[in-house]
Amino acid sequence: MTPEQVGLVTQSVVALRSRLAEVADDFYARLFERHPDLRAMFPAELTALRRKFADELELIVRAIPDFGGFVDRARGLGSRHVGYGVRAGHYTAVRPVLLEALAAALGDRWHDELAVAWHSAYDMITEVMLMGAVPAPPRIGS
Ligand code: HEM
């Protein structure tokens, strides 16, 4: 991601901050409409998860400039997702749905450059989450 893209994604999260739980709600509604088979992976009651997802999305995006902190955070999240049954293909299925929910929330503040920036951010987050899905290799020299 370029610094400009990091800036765009961060600004959009800040702009949506007070509404991120609603965005998460809309995201889950869209996800289960598009991929009904995924519903069973999630708890019946989504209230707590919606808040956790919204908080995590903000924290993880804000962590990007501190790359070490970002990697630790995303890796840990990815490692936990293995236990939820999440596999690599799920991340690809979820990306357009999350981008649509963000676009709907931002309305005419959503634009092509922001879409490309979010696409990159999502891919970077999921690549590191997937790194967390496999055991860390031993450190060289240890
Ligand atoms: C940007 C990507 C994602 C983020 C930021 C994210 C965030 C979260 C957070 C914060 C939680 C709460 C539990 C925890 O912190 O470990 C969670 C749970 C969960 N996520 Fe994700 N997630 C992402 C991608 C996905 C994908 C692609 C799937 C696949 C369908 C998925 C499925 C789940 C499931 C099934 C749970 C567990 C719910 C439960 O049993 O409580 N997530 N996610």
PDB file of C-alpha atoms and ligand atoms in Angstrom:
ATOM      1  CA  MET A   1       0.000   0.000   0.000  1.00  0.00           C
ATOM      2  CA  THR A   2       1.190   3.533  -0.692  1.00  0.00           C
ATOM      3  CA  PRO A   3       1.199   6.085   2.156  1.00  0.00           C
ATOM      4  CA  GLU A   4      -1.655   7.851   0.326  1.00  0.00           C
ATOM      5  CA  GLN A   5      -3.699   4.656   0.340  1.00  0.00           C
ATOM      6  CA  VAL A   6      -3.028   4.125   4.042  1.00  0.00           C
ATOM      7  CA  GLY A   7      -4.192   7.720   4.590  1.00  0.00           C
ATOM      8  CA  LEU A   8      -7.391   7.202   2.569  1.00  0.00           C
ATOM      9  CA  VAL A   9      -8.333   3.997   4.355  1.00  0.00           C
ATOM     10  CA  THR A  10      -7.576   5.473   7.781  1.00  0.00           C
ATOM     11  CA  GLN A  11      -9.615   8.613   7.049  1.00  0.00           C
ATOM     12  CA  SER A  12     -12.586   6.533   5.936  1.00  0.00           C
ATOM     13  CA  VAL A  13     -12.489   4.486   9.147  1.00  0.00           C
ATOM     14  CA  VAL A  14     -12.298   7.696  11.186  1.00  0.00           C
ATOM     15  CA  ALA A  15     -15.224   9.162   9.207  1.00  0.00           C
ATOM     16  CA  LEU A  16     -17.309   6.053   9.925  1.00  0.00           C
ATOM     17  CA  ARG A  17     -16.147   5.645  13.501  1.00  0.00           C
ATOM     18  CA  SER A  18     -19.431   6.366  15.261  1.00  0.00           C
ATOM     19  CA  ARG A  19     -21.299   4.163  12.759  1.00  0.00           C
ATOM     20  CA  LEU A  20     -18.888   1.224  12.438  1.00  0.00           C
ATOM     21  CA  ALA A  21     -21.117  -1.169  14.402  1.00  0.00           C
ATOM     22  CA  GLU A  22     -23.972  -0.372  11.982  1.00  0.00           C
ATOM     23  CA  VAL A  23     -21.612  -0.927   9.058  1.00  0.00           C
ATOM     24  CA  ALA A  24     -20.674  -4.293  10.581  1.00  0.00           C
ATOM     25  CA  ASP A  25     -24.376  -5.111  10.915  1.00  0.00           C
ATOM     26  CA  ASP A  26     -24.978  -4.307   7.259  1.00  0.00           C
ATOM     27  CA  PHE A  27     -21.848  -6.278   6.335  1.00  0.00           C
ATOM     28  CA  TYR A  28     -23.136  -9.447   8.076  1.00  0.00           C
ATOM     29  CA  ALA A  29     -26.586  -9.017   6.497  1.00  0.00           C
ATOM     30  CA  ARG A  30     -25.006  -8.774   3.040  1.00  0.00           C
ATOM     31  CA  LEU A  31     -22.639 -11.674   3.762  1.00  0.00           C
ATOM     32  CA  PHE A  32     -25.410 -14.056   4.804  1.00  0.00           C
ATOM     33  CA  GLU A  33     -27.616 -13.012   1.906  1.00  0.00           C
ATOM     34  CA  ARG A  34     -24.816 -13.665  -0.599  1.00  0.00           C
ATOM     35  CA  HIS A  35     -23.371 -16.740   1.137  1.00  0.00           C
ATOM     36  CA  PRO A  36     -26.118 -18.349   3.257  1.00  0.00           C
ATOM     37  CA  ASP A  37     -23.869 -21.378   3.803  1.00  0.00           C
ATOM     38  CA  LEU A  38     -21.560 -19.222   5.975  1.00  0.00           C
ATOM     39  CA  ARG A  39     -24.296 -18.350   8.511  1.00  0.00           C
ATOM     40  CA  ALA A  40     -23.772 -21.573  10.487  1.00  0.00           C
ATOM     41  CA  MET A  41     -20.139 -20.617  11.250  1.00  0.00           C
ATOM     42  CA  PHE A  42     -21.319 -17.608  13.266  1.00  0.00           C
ATOM     43  CA  PRO A  43     -23.179 -17.392  16.579  1.00  0.00           C
ATOM     44  CA  ALA A  44     -26.964 -16.979  16.385  1.00  0.00           C
ATOM     45  CA  GLU A  45     -26.747 -13.678  18.262  1.00  0.00           C
ATOM     46  CA  LEU A  46     -24.430 -11.243  16.464  1.00  0.00           C
ATOM     47  CA  THR A  47     -24.614  -8.185  18.740  1.00  0.00           C
ATOM     48  CA  ALA A  48     -21.289  -8.788  20.505  1.00  0.00           C
ATOM     49  CA  LEU A  49     -19.492  -9.889  17.348  1.00  0.00           C
ATOM     50  CA  ARG A  50     -20.648  -6.820  15.423  1.00  0.00           C
ATOM     51  CA  ARG A  51     -18.995  -4.566  18.033  1.00  0.00           C
ATOM     52  CA  LYS A  52     -15.816  -6.708  18.124  1.00  0.00           C
ATOM     53  CA  PHE A  53     -15.573  -6.715  14.331  1.00  0.00           C
ATOM     54  CA  ALA A  54     -16.060  -2.937  14.150  1.00  0.00           C
ATOM     55  CA  ASP A  55     -13.459  -2.283  16.881  1.00  0.00           C
ATOM     56  CA  GLU A  56     -10.971  -4.685  15.306  1.00  0.00           C
ATOM     57  CA  LEU A  57     -11.367  -3.188  11.841  1.00  0.00           C
ATOM     58  CA  GLU A  58     -10.590   0.244  13.225  1.00  0.00           C
ATOM     59  CA  LEU A  59      -7.647  -0.956  15.348  1.00  0.00           C
ATOM     60  CA  ILE A  60      -6.093  -3.023  12.596  1.00  0.00           C
ATOM     61  CA  VAL A  61      -6.337  -0.241  10.014  1.00  0.00           C
ATOM     62  CA  ARG A  62      -4.870   2.259  12.467  1.00  0.00           C
ATOM     63  CA  ALA A  63      -2.022  -0.190  13.188  1.00  0.00           C
ATOM     64  CA  ILE A  64      -0.865  -0.382   9.533  1.00  0.00           C
ATOM     65  CA  PRO A  65       1.739   2.433   9.804  1.00  0.00           C
ATOM     66  CA  ASP A  66       3.350   0.635  12.779  1.00  0.00           C
ATOM     67  CA  PHE A  67       4.064  -2.428  10.683  1.00  0.00           C
ATOM     68  CA  GLY A  68       5.354  -4.664  13.497  1.00  0.00           C
ATOM     69  CA  GLY A  69       2.290  -3.950  15.627  1.00  0.00           C
ATOM     70  CA  PHE A  70       0.025  -4.517  12.633  1.00  0.00           C
ATOM     71  CA  VAL A  71       1.617  -7.893  11.848  1.00  0.00           C
ATOM     72  CA  ASP A  72       1.309  -9.078  15.467  1.00  0.00           C
ATOM     73  CA  ARG A  73      -2.332  -8.042  15.607  1.00  0.00           C
ATOM     74  CA  ALA A  74      -3.352  -9.506  12.231  1.00  0.00           C
ATOM     75  CA  ARG A  75      -1.423 -12.712  12.827  1.00  0.00           C
ATOM     76  CA  GLY A  76      -3.132 -13.277  16.163  1.00  0.00           C
ATOM     77  CA  LEU A  77      -6.532 -12.582  14.599  1.00  0.00           C
ATOM     78  CA  GLY A  78      -5.779 -15.022  11.749  1.00  0.00           C
ATOM     79  CA  SER A  79      -4.647 -17.688  14.150  1.00  0.00           C
ATOM     80  CA  ARG A  80      -7.949 -17.395  16.088  1.00  0.00           C
ATOM     81  CA  HIS A  81      -9.889 -17.582  12.818  1.00  0.00           C
ATOM     82  CA  VAL A  82      -8.506 -21.065  12.123  1.00  0.00           C
ATOM     83  CA  GLY A  83     -10.424 -22.180  15.207  1.00  0.00           C
ATOM     84  CA  TYR A  84     -13.615 -20.603  13.793  1.00  0.00           C
ATOM     85  CA  GLY A  85     -13.261 -22.793  10.678  1.00  0.00           C
ATOM     86  CA  VAL A  86     -12.147 -19.924   8.414  1.00  0.00           C
ATOM     87  CA  ARG A  87     -10.031 -20.980   5.412  1.00  0.00           C
ATOM     88  CA  ALA A  88      -8.210 -19.027   2.695  1.00  0.00           C
ATOM     89  CA  GLY A  89     -11.129 -19.125   0.218  1.00  0.00           C
ATOM     90  CA  HIS A  90     -13.444 -17.472   2.753  1.00  0.00           C
ATOM     91  CA  TYR A  91     -11.299 -14.330   2.772  1.00  0.00           C
ATOM     92  CA  THR A  92     -11.726 -13.902  -0.988  1.00  0.00           C
ATOM     93  CA  ALA A  93     -15.493 -14.392  -0.703  1.00  0.00           C
ATOM     94  CA  VAL A  94     -15.775 -11.798   2.070  1.00  0.00           C
ATOM     95  CA  ARG A  95     -13.747  -9.005   0.407  1.00  0.00           C
ATOM     96  CA  PRO A  96     -16.366  -7.682  -2.068  1.00  0.00           C
ATOM     97  CA  VAL A  97     -19.061  -7.860   0.617  1.00  0.00           C
ATOM     98  CA  LEU A  98     -17.063  -5.759   3.078  1.00  0.00           C
ATOM     99  CA  LEU A  99     -16.194  -3.241   0.366  1.00  0.00           C
ATOM    100  CA  GLU A 100     -19.864  -2.956  -0.585  1.00  0.00           C
ATOM    101  CA  ALA A 101     -20.892  -2.330   3.023  1.00  0.00           C
ATOM    102  CA  LEU A 102     -18.214   0.381   3.333  1.00  0.00           C
ATOM    103  CA  ALA A 103     -19.274   1.938   0.021  1.00  0.00           C
ATOM    104  CA  ALA A 104     -22.932   1.971   1.071  1.00  0.00           C
ATOM    105  CA  ALA A 105     -22.052   3.632   4.390  1.00  0.00           C
ATOM    106  CA  LEU A 106     -19.863   6.293   2.814  1.00  0.00           C
ATOM    107  CA  GLY A 107     -22.281   7.104  -0.016  1.00  0.00           C
ATOM    108  CA  ASP A 108     -20.888   9.802  -2.300  1.00  0.00           C
ATOM    109  CA  ARG A 109     -17.676   9.921  -0.218  1.00  0.00           C
ATOM    110  CA  TRP A 110     -16.777   6.516  -1.708  1.00  0.00           C
ATOM    111  CA  HIS A 111     -14.671   6.820  -4.879  1.00  0.00           C
ATOM    112  CA  ASP A 112     -12.511   4.636  -7.145  1.00  0.00           C
ATOM    113  CA  GLU A 113      -9.202   5.473  -5.450  1.00  0.00           C
ATOM    114  CA  LEU A 114     -10.671   4.640  -2.045  1.00  0.00           C
ATOM    115  CA  ALA A 115     -12.023   1.351  -3.423  1.00  0.00           C
ATOM    116  CA  VAL A 116      -8.543   0.412  -4.698  1.00  0.00           C
ATOM    117  CA  ALA A 117      -7.000   1.444  -1.362  1.00  0.00           C
ATOM    118  CA  TRP A 118      -9.496  -0.713   0.590  1.00  0.00           C
ATOM    119  CA  HIS A 119      -8.921  -3.619  -1.782  1.00  0.00           C
ATOM    120  CA  SER A 120      -5.171  -3.427  -1.000  1.00  0.00           C
ATOM    121  CA  ALA A 121      -5.747  -2.973   2.727  1.00  0.00           C
ATOM    122  CA  TYR A 122      -8.082  -5.972   2.892  1.00  0.00           C
ATOM    123  CA  ASP A 123      -5.608  -8.137   0.957  1.00  0.00           C
ATOM    124  CA  MET A 124      -2.740  -7.066   3.190  1.00  0.00           C
ATOM    125  CA  ILE A 125      -4.774  -7.775   6.345  1.00  0.00           C
ATOM    126  CA  THR A 126      -5.862 -11.191   5.098  1.00  0.00           C
ATOM    127  CA  GLU A 127      -2.394 -12.167   3.886  1.00  0.00           C
ATOM    128  CA  VAL A 128      -1.036 -11.569   7.378  1.00  0.00           C
ATOM    129  CA  MET A 129      -4.073 -13.263   8.947  1.00  0.00           C
ATOM    130  CA  LEU A 130      -3.278 -16.288   6.782  1.00  0.00           C
ATOM    131  CA  MET A 131       0.344 -16.178   7.989  1.00  0.00           C
ATOM    132  CA  GLY A 132      -1.136 -16.553  11.458  1.00  0.00           C
ATOM    133  CA  ALA A 133      -3.024 -19.630  10.284  1.00  0.00           C
ATOM    134  CA  VAL A 134       0.186 -21.663  10.038  1.00  0.00           C
ATOM    135  CA  PRO A 135       2.663 -22.236  12.882  1.00  0.00           C
ATOM    136  CA  ALA A 136       5.498 -19.677  12.858  1.00  0.00           C
ATOM    137  CA  PRO A 137       8.752 -21.133  11.434  1.00  0.00           C
ATOM    138  CA  PRO A 138      11.702 -21.319  13.863  1.00  0.00           C
ATOM    139  CA  ARG A 139      13.819 -18.150  13.874  1.00  0.00           C
ATOM    140  CA  ILE A 140      17.071 -18.443  11.908  1.00  0.00           C
ATOM    141  CA  GLY A 141      19.949 -18.966  14.320  1.00  0.00           C
ATOM    142  CA  SER A 142      17.814 -20.316  17.140  1.00  0.00           C
TER     143      SER A 142
HETATM  144  C1  HEM B   1     -10.648  -8.271   7.609  1.00  0.00           C
HETATM  145  C2  HEM B   1     -10.975  -9.495   7.951  1.00  0.00           C
HETATM  146  C3  HEM B   1     -11.599  -9.896   9.254  1.00  0.00           C
HETATM  147  C4  HEM B   1     -11.635  -9.246  10.459  1.00  0.00           C
HETATM  148  C5  HEM B   1     -11.045  -7.875  10.813  1.00  0.00           C
HETATM  149  C6  HEM B   1     -12.364 -10.104  11.381  1.00  0.00           C
HETATM  150  C7  HEM B   1     -12.613  -9.794  12.709  1.00  0.00           C
HETATM  151  C8  HEM B   1     -13.180 -10.660  13.615  1.00  0.00           C
HETATM  152  C9  HEM B   1     -13.249 -10.437  15.045  1.00  0.00           C
HETATM  153  C10 HEM B   1     -12.724  -9.211  15.763  1.00  0.00           C
HETATM  154  C11 HEM B   1     -13.864 -11.501  15.611  1.00  0.00           C
HETATM  155  C12 HEM B   1     -14.153 -11.707  17.119  1.00  0.00           C
HETATM  156  C13 HEM B   1     -13.309 -12.799  17.713  1.00  0.00           C
HETATM  157  C14 HEM B   1     -11.810 -12.546  17.727  1.00  0.00           C
HETATM  158  O1  HEM B   1     -11.334 -11.410  17.930  1.00  0.00           O
HETATM  159  O2  HEM B   1     -11.072 -13.544  17.535  1.00  0.00           O
HETATM  160  C15 HEM B   1     -14.191 -12.417  14.524  1.00  0.00           C
HETATM  161  C16 HEM B   1     -14.838 -13.627  14.686  1.00  0.00           C
HETATM  162  C17 HEM B   1     -15.216 -14.439  13.638  1.00  0.00           C
HETATM  163  N1  HEM B   1     -14.983 -14.227  12.305  1.00  0.00           N
HETATM  164 FE1  HEM B   1     -13.862 -12.750  11.519  1.00  0.00          FE
HETATM  165  N2  HEM B   1     -12.780 -11.220  10.715  1.00  0.00           N
HETATM  166  C18 HEM B   1     -12.336 -11.127   9.423  1.00  0.00           C
HETATM  167  C19 HEM B   1     -12.537 -12.049   8.433  1.00  0.00           C
HETATM  168  C20 HEM B   1     -13.356 -13.143   8.533  1.00  0.00           C
HETATM  169  C21 HEM B   1     -13.674 -14.038   7.450  1.00  0.00           C
HETATM  170  C22 HEM B   1     -13.147 -13.944   6.019  1.00  0.00           C
HETATM  171  C23 HEM B   1     -14.520 -14.971   7.940  1.00  0.00           C
HETATM  172  C24 HEM B   1     -15.127 -16.116   7.144  1.00  0.00           C
HETATM  173  C25 HEM B   1     -16.374 -16.284   6.965  1.00  0.00           C
HETATM  174  C26 HEM B   1     -14.730 -14.670   9.349  1.00  0.00           C
HETATM  175  C27 HEM B   1     -15.506 -15.403  10.231  1.00  0.00           C
HETATM  176  C28 HEM B   1     -15.532 -15.245  11.594  1.00  0.00           C
HETATM  177  C29 HEM B   1     -16.184 -16.189  12.509  1.00  0.00           C
HETATM  178  C30 HEM B   1     -16.921 -17.478  12.114  1.00  0.00           C
HETATM  179  C31 HEM B   1     -15.977 -15.688  13.798  1.00  0.00           C
HETATM  180  C32 HEM B   1     -16.338 -16.364  15.113  1.00  0.00           C
HETATM  181  C33 HEM B   1     -17.615 -15.976  15.679  1.00  0.00           C
HETATM  182  C34 HEM B   1     -17.815 -16.660  17.031  1.00  0.00           C
HETATM  183  O3  HEM B   1     -17.917 -17.885  17.051  1.00  0.00           O
HETATM  184  O4  HEM B   1     -17.881 -15.945  18.025  1.00  0.00           O
HETATM  185  N3  HEM B   1     -13.998 -13.560   9.673  1.00  0.00           N
HETATM  186  N4  HEM B   1     -13.774 -11.881  13.327  1.00  0.00           N
END
